[in-house]
XYZ file of C-alpha atoms in Angstrom:
741
model
C 0.000 0.000 0.000
C 1.375 3.458 -0.940
C 2.460 5.699 1.944
C 1.469 9.282 1.201
C 3.080 12.284 2.927
C 1.175 14.215 5.554
C -0.488 17.426 4.283
C 1.562 19.493 6.751
C 4.943 18.012 5.759
C 7.410 20.373 4.080
C 7.823 19.532 0.385
C 11.591 19.305 0.905
C 10.954 16.288 3.152
C 9.309 14.213 0.414
C 10.865 10.833 -0.315
C 13.811 11.401 -2.706
C 12.315 9.121 -5.370
C 8.973 10.944 -5.174
C 10.662 14.370 -5.209
C 12.758 13.416 -8.261
C 9.762 11.981 -10.130
C 7.748 15.190 -9.543
C 10.628 17.342 -10.793
C 11.088 15.191 -13.918
C 7.409 15.556 -14.843
C 7.370 19.314 -14.177
C 10.384 19.869 -16.424
C 8.600 18.259 -19.376
C 7.300 21.044 -21.605
C 8.247 23.713 -19.001
C 5.189 22.784 -16.920
C 6.963 24.175 -13.856
C 6.282 27.682 -15.233
C 2.516 26.922 -15.198
C 2.921 25.938 -11.556
C 4.644 29.251 -10.809
C 1.631 31.160 -12.199
C -0.647 29.322 -9.733
C 1.303 30.870 -6.864
C 0.459 34.446 -7.875
C -1.333 36.231 -5.056
C -0.091 33.772 -2.399
C 2.884 34.059 -0.062
C 4.744 31.701 -2.405
C 4.584 34.107 -5.359
C 8.019 34.545 -6.911
C 9.524 37.637 -8.472
C 10.594 37.678 -12.106
C 14.229 37.522 -11.004
C 13.560 34.442 -8.850
C 11.737 32.707 -11.712
C 14.564 33.380 -14.145
C 17.047 32.221 -11.506
C 15.271 28.848 -11.521
C 15.336 28.730 -15.306
C 19.037 29.597 -15.535
C 20.268 26.612 -13.486
C 20.522 24.586 -16.702
C 23.454 26.803 -17.692
C 25.341 25.992 -14.483
C 25.168 22.188 -14.605
C 24.140 19.490 -17.056
C 22.129 17.742 -14.342
C 20.471 20.814 -12.831
C 16.730 21.174 -13.359
C 14.516 24.286 -13.015
C 11.746 22.325 -11.270
C 14.171 21.070 -8.613
C 15.358 24.622 -7.982
C 11.734 25.815 -7.781
C 10.600 23.194 -5.244
C 13.700 23.697 -3.095
C 13.046 27.444 -3.072
C 9.416 26.899 -2.087
C 10.514 24.412 0.559
C 12.820 27.025 2.074
C 9.761 29.314 2.237
C 7.920 26.673 4.267
C 5.556 25.294 1.617
C 3.559 22.309 2.961
C 2.552 19.335 0.814
C -1.110 20.399 0.885
C -0.211 23.711 -0.811
C 1.671 21.914 -3.601
C -1.328 19.593 -4.002
C -3.611 22.645 -4.322
C -1.444 24.136 -7.109
C -1.177 20.819 -8.969
C -4.922 20.166 -8.609
C -5.679 23.558 -10.135
C -3.756 22.419 -13.245
C -5.159 18.835 -13.015
C -1.633 17.385 -13.185
C -2.805 13.910 -12.269
C 0.415 12.151 -13.276
C 2.292 14.161 -10.630
C -0.450 14.195 -8.007
C -0.599 10.389 -7.753
C 2.745 10.513 -5.894
C 1.526 12.744 -3.050
C -2.279 12.750 -3.013
C -4.198 9.851 -1.487
C -7.009 8.367 -3.624
C -10.587 9.565 -3.135
C -13.488 7.216 -3.888
C -15.818 7.961 -6.759
C -19.030 9.799 -5.947
C -21.624 10.911 -8.474
C -22.637 14.516 -7.794
C -24.920 15.098 -10.803
C -27.157 12.521 -12.504
C -28.330 12.977 -16.123
C -31.981 13.907 -16.655
C -34.161 10.817 -16.621
C -36.258 11.960 -19.604
C -34.985 14.035 -22.530
C -37.146 14.927 -25.543
C -35.805 16.762 -28.603
C -36.976 17.408 -32.146
C -35.247 15.721 -35.035
C -32.299 17.849 -36.164
C -31.849 19.531 -32.771
C -28.939 19.006 -30.375
C -28.920 16.348 -27.641
C -27.071 17.306 -24.436
C -26.589 14.812 -21.607
C -24.542 15.694 -18.522
C -23.307 13.955 -15.413
C -20.612 14.855 -12.885
C -18.545 12.946 -10.349
C -15.746 13.590 -7.861
C -12.808 11.439 -6.875
C -9.093 10.986 -7.342
C -7.563 9.853 -9.642
C -9.844 12.040 -11.723
C -12.972 10.366 -13.099
C -13.114 9.045 -16.678
C -16.534 9.010 -18.352
C -17.749 6.392 -20.854
C -21.203 6.916 -22.367
C -23.321 4.045 -23.746
C -26.376 4.010 -25.998
C -27.969 0.782 -24.914
C -24.994 -1.611 -24.923
C -23.050 0.359 -27.578
C -20.058 2.340 -26.337
C -20.091 5.939 -27.623
C -17.152 7.898 -26.206
C -14.425 8.064 -23.555
C -13.742 11.547 -22.195
C -12.477 13.578 -19.258
C -15.800 15.266 -18.491
C -19.345 14.016 -18.230
C -20.869 15.851 -21.205
C -22.256 13.958 -24.179
C -23.324 16.092 -27.140
C -25.002 14.914 -30.345
C -25.245 17.848 -32.754
C -27.925 16.520 -35.151
C -30.535 14.342 -33.503
C -31.915 11.503 -35.643
C -34.672 9.013 -34.965
C -31.992 6.350 -34.438
C -30.667 8.318 -31.463
C -33.813 7.552 -29.442
C -33.337 5.045 -26.620
C -31.656 4.473 -23.266
C -28.344 6.152 -22.345
C -26.075 5.503 -19.383
C -22.606 6.648 -18.317
C -19.961 4.462 -16.695
C -17.510 6.400 -14.545
C -14.213 4.884 -13.470
C -10.741 5.740 -12.199
C -7.321 4.530 -13.257
C -5.435 2.910 -10.417
C -2.455 0.583 -10.359
C -4.220 -2.433 -8.888
C -7.875 -1.892 -9.678
C -10.337 0.096 -11.777
C -13.347 0.913 -9.571
C -16.389 2.131 -11.455
C -19.955 3.316 -10.923
C -22.925 3.773 -13.255
C -25.302 6.701 -13.512
C -29.045 6.186 -13.727
C -30.548 5.392 -17.141
C -31.643 8.332 -19.262
C -34.425 7.874 -21.818
C -34.016 10.023 -24.946
C -36.965 10.562 -27.301
C -36.402 12.134 -30.727
C -39.615 13.500 -32.227
C -40.219 13.351 -35.941
C -40.969 16.583 -37.845
C -42.404 15.369 -41.185
C -42.826 17.763 -44.106
C -42.862 17.552 -47.889
C -43.263 19.822 -50.913
C -44.997 19.089 -54.174
C -46.356 21.009 -57.151
C -44.142 24.064 -56.650
C -45.219 26.968 -58.861
C -43.286 30.191 -58.232
C -43.507 30.675 -54.501
C -46.666 28.506 -54.058
C -46.297 25.137 -52.306
C -48.688 22.348 -51.420
C -47.766 21.044 -47.966
C -48.224 17.450 -46.832
C -48.022 16.196 -43.239
C -48.059 12.434 -42.571
C -48.891 11.959 -46.251
C -52.059 14.042 -45.887
C -52.449 17.400 -47.700
C -52.532 20.299 -45.265
C -52.972 23.468 -47.304
C -51.783 25.599 -50.188
C -49.587 28.420 -48.897
C -47.779 31.412 -50.341
C -44.424 32.175 -48.677
C -41.577 34.695 -49.153
C -38.995 33.745 -51.742
C -36.158 33.338 -49.226
C -38.125 30.596 -47.379
C -37.371 27.206 -48.886
C -38.381 24.871 -46.071
C -41.716 24.530 -44.275
C -42.492 22.324 -41.268
C -45.884 21.324 -39.945
C -45.536 19.364 -36.721
C -48.136 16.796 -35.783
C -50.717 18.046 -33.271
C -49.445 21.569 -33.864
C -51.771 24.155 -35.338
C -48.840 26.302 -36.527
C -46.933 26.011 -39.787
C -43.204 26.642 -39.139
C -41.302 28.537 -41.848
C -37.527 27.922 -41.857
C -35.534 30.919 -43.066
C -32.925 29.464 -45.411
C -31.537 32.368 -47.378
C -27.831 31.718 -48.081
C -25.222 33.944 -46.389
C -23.576 36.835 -48.214
C -19.774 36.827 -48.321
C -18.372 40.302 -47.694
C -14.633 39.514 -47.731
C -13.076 36.639 -49.660
C -9.845 34.900 -48.548
C -6.804 35.933 -50.597
C -3.959 33.836 -51.991
C -0.690 33.945 -50.069
C 2.935 32.870 -50.286
C 5.168 32.033 -47.332
C 8.173 29.932 -46.349
C 8.492 26.760 -44.299
C 8.501 27.616 -40.595
C 6.290 30.654 -41.061
C 2.533 30.987 -40.747
C -0.227 32.590 -42.746
C -3.767 33.737 -42.094
C -6.861 33.300 -44.262
C -9.921 35.387 -43.378
C -13.488 35.304 -44.653
C -16.234 37.717 -43.575
C -19.922 37.086 -44.194
C -23.343 38.302 -43.129
C -26.877 36.958 -42.860
C -30.066 38.913 -42.266
C -31.789 36.340 -40.076
C -29.531 33.592 -38.813
C -26.311 32.776 -36.991
C -23.380 31.803 -39.205
C -21.063 28.794 -39.011
C -17.794 28.093 -40.831
C -15.884 25.097 -42.147
C -12.509 25.436 -43.891
C -11.285 23.029 -46.562
C -7.781 22.225 -47.800
C -7.735 20.741 -51.292
C -11.496 20.016 -50.951
C -11.048 18.109 -47.670
C -12.500 19.538 -44.436
C -9.904 20.692 -41.871
C -10.675 19.341 -38.424
C -11.373 22.082 -35.890
C -11.212 24.901 -38.476
C -14.660 26.315 -37.693
C -14.141 30.085 -37.311
C -13.959 32.845 -39.893
C -10.148 32.883 -39.552
C -7.783 30.062 -40.467
C -4.180 30.246 -39.277
C -1.891 27.807 -41.070
C 1.459 26.863 -39.533
C 3.637 26.023 -42.537
C 5.600 22.876 -41.754
C 6.258 21.699 -45.303
C 5.043 21.360 -48.873
C 2.007 19.444 -47.636
C 0.521 22.746 -46.446
C 0.483 24.171 -49.996
C -2.663 24.057 -52.115
C -6.177 25.451 -52.288
C -8.024 26.767 -49.250
C -11.744 27.482 -49.205
C -14.381 28.180 -46.569
C -18.010 27.072 -46.455
C -20.233 29.567 -44.625
C -23.634 28.202 -43.590
C -26.638 28.779 -41.338
C -28.188 26.571 -38.677
C -30.285 24.977 -41.435
C -27.082 24.091 -43.320
C -27.882 26.452 -46.157
C -24.481 27.711 -47.161
C -22.183 29.194 -49.739
C -18.542 28.531 -50.634
C -15.947 31.279 -50.656
C -13.558 31.768 -53.526
C -10.492 29.536 -53.606
C -7.323 31.016 -52.078
C -4.012 29.413 -52.983
C -1.111 28.986 -50.563
C 2.323 28.747 -52.148
C 5.045 27.320 -49.911
C 8.545 28.597 -50.570
C 11.525 26.331 -50.147
C 13.631 28.640 -47.945
C 12.653 28.349 -44.266
C 11.522 31.651 -42.789
C 12.196 31.078 -39.079
C 13.096 34.296 -37.297
C 15.157 34.262 -34.104
C 16.714 36.885 -31.859
C 20.040 36.924 -30.062
C 18.129 38.306 -27.079
C 15.015 40.366 -26.334
C 15.122 43.463 -24.106
C 12.323 45.843 -23.074
C 12.453 49.238 -21.334
C 9.090 50.149 -19.790
C 8.715 53.621 -18.243
C 5.532 54.828 -16.575
C 4.972 58.195 -14.909
C 1.979 57.838 -12.611
C 2.472 60.708 -10.160
C 4.081 64.132 -10.435
C 5.869 66.352 -7.923
C 4.093 69.492 -9.157
C 2.918 68.965 -12.742
C -0.517 67.717 -13.783
C -2.951 65.290 -12.224
C -1.880 61.769 -11.179
C -2.595 58.859 -13.542
C -3.335 55.792 -11.361
C -3.870 53.524 -14.369
C -0.240 53.968 -15.442
C 1.034 52.164 -12.331
C -1.331 49.206 -12.772
C -0.557 49.058 -16.500
C 3.180 48.951 -15.860
C 2.944 45.935 -13.547
C 0.777 43.943 -15.986
C 2.955 44.933 -18.956
C 6.042 43.594 -17.167
C 4.349 40.212 -16.762
C 3.372 40.126 -20.440
C 6.845 40.864 -21.785
C 8.451 38.484 -19.289
C 6.117 35.809 -20.610
C 7.509 36.526 -24.091
C 11.045 35.924 -22.677
C 12.095 39.592 -22.684
C 14.613 40.928 -20.210
C 12.541 43.769 -18.765
C 13.721 47.023 -17.198
C 10.551 48.513 -15.700
C 10.651 51.894 -13.976
C 7.955 53.976 -12.307
C 7.918 57.732 -11.632
C 11.392 58.793 -12.820
C 13.044 62.185 -12.960
C 14.476 63.416 -16.263
C 18.026 62.468 -15.269
C 16.881 59.014 -14.171
C 15.105 58.471 -17.493
C 18.149 59.559 -19.505
C 20.385 57.182 -17.534
C 17.831 54.364 -17.818
C 17.902 54.749 -21.605
C 21.707 54.524 -21.486
C 21.557 51.308 -19.431
C 18.979 49.924 -21.838
C 21.138 50.731 -24.862
C 24.111 49.011 -23.212
C 22.176 45.746 -23.552
C 21.537 46.119 -27.285
C 23.441 44.716 -30.255
C 22.590 44.277 -33.922
C 20.848 40.920 -33.325
C 18.707 41.924 -30.335
C 14.979 42.748 -30.330
C 14.307 46.035 -28.508
C 11.001 47.315 -27.089
C 10.506 50.820 -25.668
C 7.170 51.405 -23.899
C 6.266 54.678 -22.193
C 3.071 55.915 -20.527
C 2.114 59.123 -18.749
C 1.323 62.731 -19.551
C 2.635 63.609 -22.992
C 2.132 65.880 -25.984
C 3.431 66.778 -29.435
C 5.462 69.870 -30.326
C 7.023 70.557 -33.726
C 6.181 66.968 -34.789
C 8.169 65.519 -31.856
C 6.666 63.547 -28.973
C 7.495 64.327 -25.351
C 6.988 62.449 -22.070
C 6.648 64.479 -18.858
C 8.978 63.289 -16.041
C 8.075 63.072 -12.356
C 10.072 66.197 -11.506
C 8.657 68.427 -14.285
C 7.452 71.867 -13.265
C 4.709 74.015 -14.753
C 6.099 76.090 -17.589
C 8.933 73.647 -18.331
C 10.709 74.104 -21.642
C 11.336 71.178 -23.943
C 14.853 70.554 -22.631
C 13.335 69.530 -19.304
C 11.199 66.826 -20.922
C 11.989 63.462 -22.492
C 11.970 63.641 -26.285
C 10.932 60.180 -27.458
C 12.432 60.664 -30.915
C 15.762 61.351 -29.162
C 15.375 58.045 -27.307
C 14.741 56.329 -30.630
C 17.845 57.926 -32.163
C 20.013 56.680 -29.290
C 18.593 53.150 -29.569
C 19.086 53.111 -33.342
C 22.802 53.739 -32.879
C 22.922 50.104 -31.667
C 21.076 48.923 -34.823
C 18.800 46.350 -33.125
C 17.319 43.647 -35.335
C 13.802 44.916 -34.526
C 12.666 47.970 -32.567
C 9.045 48.286 -31.420
C 7.962 51.465 -29.682
C 4.650 51.803 -27.837
C 3.631 55.378 -26.936
C 0.714 55.407 -24.483
C 0.508 59.213 -24.321
C -1.713 61.964 -25.638
C -0.833 63.420 -29.046
C -2.398 66.838 -28.711
C -0.225 69.856 -29.466
C 0.921 72.324 -26.830
C 1.810 75.914 -27.721
C 3.976 78.515 -25.960
C 6.695 75.995 -25.103
C 10.301 77.225 -25.251
C 11.882 75.493 -28.242
C 15.119 77.477 -28.427
C 18.543 75.842 -28.663
C 17.199 72.351 -29.383
C 19.785 70.372 -31.399
C 18.548 68.667 -34.580
C 17.788 64.948 -34.465
C 19.446 62.612 -36.933
C 16.917 60.380 -38.679
C 17.803 56.674 -38.763
C 17.816 54.771 -42.039
C 17.505 51.380 -40.318
C 14.593 49.358 -41.746
C 13.843 47.772 -38.382
C 11.213 49.888 -36.623
C 7.513 49.871 -35.821
C 5.919 52.575 -33.662
C 2.383 52.099 -32.334
C 0.694 55.185 -30.898
C -2.164 54.975 -28.390
C -4.005 57.740 -30.215
C -4.055 59.500 -33.563
C -2.514 62.943 -34.086
C -4.497 65.538 -32.130
C -6.257 62.959 -29.913
C -6.008 62.182 -26.217
C -5.255 58.766 -24.694
C -7.837 57.806 -22.075
C -7.817 55.693 -18.947
C -10.624 54.213 -16.886
C -11.903 56.282 -13.996
C -11.214 55.348 -10.375
C -14.863 56.182 -9.740
C -16.001 53.225 -11.846
C -13.030 50.800 -11.646
C -11.346 49.542 -8.502
C -8.154 48.955 -10.497
C -8.268 51.450 -13.395
C -6.478 50.590 -16.647
C -5.406 52.544 -19.673
C -7.634 51.677 -22.639
C -4.674 51.283 -25.001
C -2.694 49.117 -22.586
C -5.625 46.867 -21.757
C -6.361 46.082 -25.399
C -2.684 45.829 -26.375
C -1.950 43.155 -23.760
C -5.010 41.174 -24.834
C -3.647 41.215 -28.393
C -0.084 40.294 -27.358
C -1.430 37.158 -25.658
C -1.900 35.727 -29.164
C 1.395 34.028 -29.900
C 3.111 34.287 -33.280
C 1.341 37.445 -34.417
C 3.852 39.453 -36.379
C 4.290 43.132 -35.613
C 1.845 44.331 -38.254
C -0.803 41.795 -37.195
C -0.527 43.109 -33.631
C -1.670 46.494 -34.890
C -4.470 44.983 -36.999
C -5.809 43.097 -33.987
C -5.495 46.220 -31.833
C -7.623 48.198 -34.292
C -10.254 45.469 -34.135
C -10.309 45.741 -30.315
C -10.836 49.511 -30.462
C -13.579 49.081 -33.040
C -15.547 47.006 -30.508
C -14.632 49.310 -27.592
C -17.624 49.695 -25.187
C -16.773 53.302 -24.317
C -18.517 56.271 -25.879
C -16.417 56.854 -29.003
C -17.881 60.306 -29.649
C -17.145 61.577 -26.139
C -13.787 59.785 -25.868
C -12.374 59.512 -29.416
C -9.188 57.441 -29.474
C -7.815 55.726 -32.575
C -4.401 53.998 -32.459
C -1.932 54.697 -35.270
C 1.174 52.955 -36.540
C 4.270 53.912 -38.495
C 6.366 51.100 -39.920
C 9.758 50.763 -41.555
C 10.441 47.073 -41.070
C 12.069 45.125 -43.860
C 11.421 41.681 -42.328
C 7.734 42.129 -41.561
C 7.308 38.506 -40.448
C 9.220 39.084 -37.218
C 7.238 38.685 -34.002
C 7.712 39.600 -30.351
C 7.235 35.882 -29.631
C 10.200 34.832 -31.818
C 12.548 32.446 -29.962
C 16.021 33.326 -28.691
C 18.930 31.608 -30.450
C 21.297 30.274 -27.708
C 24.372 30.575 -29.949
C 23.651 34.216 -30.727
C 22.927 34.874 -27.035
C 26.463 33.807 -26.039
C 27.962 36.507 -28.253
C 25.584 39.114 -26.818
C 26.558 38.247 -23.235
C 30.221 38.865 -24.053
C 29.313 42.370 -25.244
C 27.481 43.168 -21.992
C 30.364 43.081 -19.548
C 29.668 46.551 -18.177
C 25.857 46.792 -18.124
C 23.767 46.696 -14.949
C 21.313 43.971 -15.939
C 22.620 41.273 -13.576
C 22.872 43.787 -10.716
C 19.218 44.808 -11.232
C 18.082 41.249 -10.522
C 19.373 41.214 -6.952
C 16.800 40.878 -4.191
C 17.459 40.235 -0.501
C 17.218 36.523 0.371
C 14.119 35.415 2.248
C 14.653 34.874 5.967
C 12.860 34.711 9.321
C 13.001 37.119 12.263
C 12.815 35.142 15.497
C 10.578 36.399 18.291
C 11.321 33.460 20.592
C 12.171 29.771 20.250
C 8.818 28.858 18.661
C 7.516 32.056 17.040
C 8.934 34.019 14.123
C 8.080 36.345 11.253
C 9.016 35.116 7.784
C 10.096 37.889 5.373
C 10.043 37.318 1.618
C 10.926 39.788 -1.148
C 9.389 40.230 -4.604
C 10.265 42.571 -7.462
C 7.171 44.370 -8.743
C 9.167 46.612 -11.078
C 12.883 47.301 -11.396
C 12.533 50.154 -8.882
C 9.625 48.823 -6.791
C 9.929 45.956 -4.289
C 7.405 44.196 -2.063
C 8.268 42.707 1.316
C 5.763 40.157 2.632
C 5.847 39.672 6.397
C 4.164 36.402 7.340
C 3.826 35.775 11.122
C 4.382 32.119 12.031
C 2.955 31.946 15.557
C 2.570 29.042 17.926
C 2.669 30.413 21.495
C 1.919 34.066 20.720
C -1.699 34.953 19.941
C -1.283 38.075 17.801
C 1.386 40.471 16.594
C 1.256 43.851 14.868
C 4.017 45.036 12.512
C 4.930 48.596 11.611
C 7.670 50.494 9.789
C 7.733 53.988 11.352
C 7.837 56.674 8.690
C 10.470 58.678 10.523
C 12.865 55.701 10.492
C 12.767 55.280 6.712
C 14.888 56.935 4.038
C 12.730 59.853 2.725
C 13.426 58.921 -0.913
C 11.415 55.718 -0.438
C 8.246 57.530 0.614
C 5.426 56.791 0.453
C 5.805 53.194 1.673
C 2.425 51.473 1.503
C 1.301 48.824 3.973
C -1.472 46.354 3.148
C -2.917 43.421 5.081
C -3.190 40.201 3.061
C -4.857 36.843 3.635
C -2.749 33.977 2.282
C -3.722 30.353 2.782
C -6.191 31.429 5.493
C -3.382 33.217 7.380
C -2.810 36.940 7.649
C 0.295 38.607 6.250
C 1.470 42.204 5.812
C 2.776 43.569 2.508
C 5.134 46.561 2.535
C 5.800 48.193 -0.857
C 9.039 50.152 -1.349
C 9.020 52.546 -4.348
C 11.811 54.706 -5.821
C 14.633 52.223 -5.183
C 16.666 54.041 -7.857
C 17.073 56.961 -5.439
C 18.459 54.854 -2.606
C 22.049 56.055 -2.001
C 22.987 53.625 0.775
C 21.895 50.296 2.206
C 18.201 49.755 2.912
C 17.998 49.343 6.698
C 14.583 48.694 8.240
C 13.552 49.228 11.852
C 10.642 46.816 12.127
C 8.419 47.471 15.155
C 6.827 44.264 16.498
C 4.030 44.604 19.035
C 2.929 41.483 20.929
C -0.665 41.205 22.227
C -2.056 39.227 25.133
C -4.734 37.528 23.011
C -6.146 37.588 19.478
C -8.993 39.894 20.540
C -7.120 41.968 23.104
C -5.917 45.521 22.462
C -3.390 45.298 25.324
C 0.223 45.350 24.126
C 2.323 43.068 26.311
C 5.670 43.823 24.688
C 7.136 46.023 21.918
C 10.337 45.131 20.104
C 12.314 46.912 17.406
C 14.150 44.642 14.987
C 16.820 46.151 12.704
C 17.056 44.460 9.288
C 19.811 45.245 6.772
C 18.612 44.486 3.219
C 21.650 45.838 1.367
C 21.028 47.663 -1.919
C 18.284 45.741 -3.740
C 17.492 45.761 -7.445
C 18.243 48.929 -9.414
C 19.498 50.901 -6.392
C 23.018 49.708 -7.335
C 22.897 51.349 -10.780
C 23.094 55.040 -9.787
C 20.368 56.229 -12.165
C 20.235 59.573 -10.399
C 23.830 60.551 -11.175
C 24.266 63.570 -13.471
C 26.416 62.386 -16.369
C 26.677 65.785 -18.077
C 27.854 69.159 -16.710
C 24.687 71.211 -17.105
C 21.282 71.152 -18.879
C 22.664 73.394 -21.631
C 25.346 70.826 -22.485
C 22.989 67.894 -23.040
C 23.570 66.229 -26.367
C 19.885 65.755 -27.205
C 16.513 66.907 -25.851
C 15.337 64.036 -23.663
C 11.805 64.908 -22.484
C 8.295 66.096 -23.071
C 5.154 67.446 -21.313
C 1.472 68.235 -21.626
C -0.984 70.627 -20.038
C -2.897 69.663 -16.896
C -6.119 68.977 -18.761
C -4.523 66.747 -21.362
C -5.657 63.365 -20.093
C -9.245 62.634 -19.109
C -10.946 59.741 -17.392
C -12.967 57.582 -19.749
C -16.408 56.368 -18.790
C -18.466 53.580 -20.195
């Protein structure tokens, strides 16, 4: 009999064979990364740096495995077996769970309906549900004939026929090593009703209708009605609307290389009915190709040929599109990058200029996750001064070479002056001239000096013009001739970029950012297709387009238009890039203090863990682990903290039914010395008592975490008048409005 670990056991204490087997399965297909996503929002959530640290172990040893590193890290954080089971159960990783989760007996929780009656041609839906572990397997029978084996209890028959009438039952079983226990549902009786109809003596639009071989009546019907039903014992005559669909956009012929992909699109309309689609390749139906878009991954010559789509209604009255031909070229068209690097800058608050933009902060955090998912090295910075932004661009450029993909994303107050775009820094003042603002075209010029393989720029700013700005003594900008760039603007020239209002959204988002990230989730979209999909999102935008007009725009000068942000990284090219990065701060930016525990006494402690939210924002999670003490209260006195880190936010969390405190430290780039915390711990007599029995002050030295080591605030030029290029931009205080649905 298998011996399963106790739910409270630490995962590091699992039997070595069990631990190794779990790690082997998690490493298959990078499933350990799916497990990491399950930990988001819990005390076991890992920072981007910690995740990449797990992934990079394969470069240190041939036998090292990311999953092993992940579980050991979680074990050091005190993860019990029951928490690992919860994560694995969420992903239904049964093959792994069988090592640590005890079996549960089968139990039927939902029986199918005992009587089901449908009309001929309609859909039959039968459903049952069961619980148990290993997970139930469902086998449906029609009488004694086996129909299907599936992972859920739904049986669907799309077109009911008279032969489908009869008794149905589902057998539910589990897979176990020594036995296969099973249970049966109750019998379900399905009745399919006949709907007889016939036409004879058609003259124009006159029909003589028969029901059960008996004449019913002569009727005159509209020309687009070609089917009539008269059901027995029904006084009504049912007219079926069967006008064929109208194709509005035909698929077009395409040519692409092996390793690439292509997209066929058909658009159609029908006045009365819902539309369905079926794509064909060389006159044969393509399984699962049932939407108006067909994406073809080109693996070889077998993908070449004729593609056509049948568009039809619920009554199967349809029309065929024109034939589109796909020509497959011999030369593979597989794009790779030596590396992928993104600089994301958001200005959410201002020292004295303009109103705050709360959506920018939320957008920055979600954008970091998206680009990390696409395997970008991300430098993400919130609320920078002009000098900090200039230095951040320099650090970003130090990571670029001619084979690297580069992304520059900025959000905040912005405007256009003399055809140039400007971003307003945190320290901008009212009446600033253009030299005190970040000129985005100047950023582009500096990046283009490195000649990246592809440069994508996303400008989530307003594009309205601002007059009466001092434009004297601005040096000219050299235009790049590199055919490698795409710029996507959140709004058209003269328009504002809107964000959701805090009055209507608990976590407001920028409209452009929200739709962009939804589009980027679609893997393998090339850069131009990203913009096409973004336009489609804005077209269906639920906000009042007249009151809040916003239309994204794009400029493109990209020779290899098939390149995508999802393109893989070539390991051989990456080695050469690393050699060229000897002096950049990227590795230093990844440093976070190690997790540790602050002891209160022999049995009670407070576990501190650290997470990077952005390159200059860090979270510290304080998780009390109490046995003899009833309740503690934690506080970081404002007067004890470095002023540059203000405001530090404190939020109470509930993780795994236990309370924790989250402290958020912003502006790490301005930290000039070690981060030393004076953590005040107040002990209470009981969980409900307000009486403080003891107060302690614990001093914690966290070193210089993340980007605080990079000296972004240093002035690297003598005076503002000696700056090589204008590096900023601003907008008036009314430039950005809240959007409302």
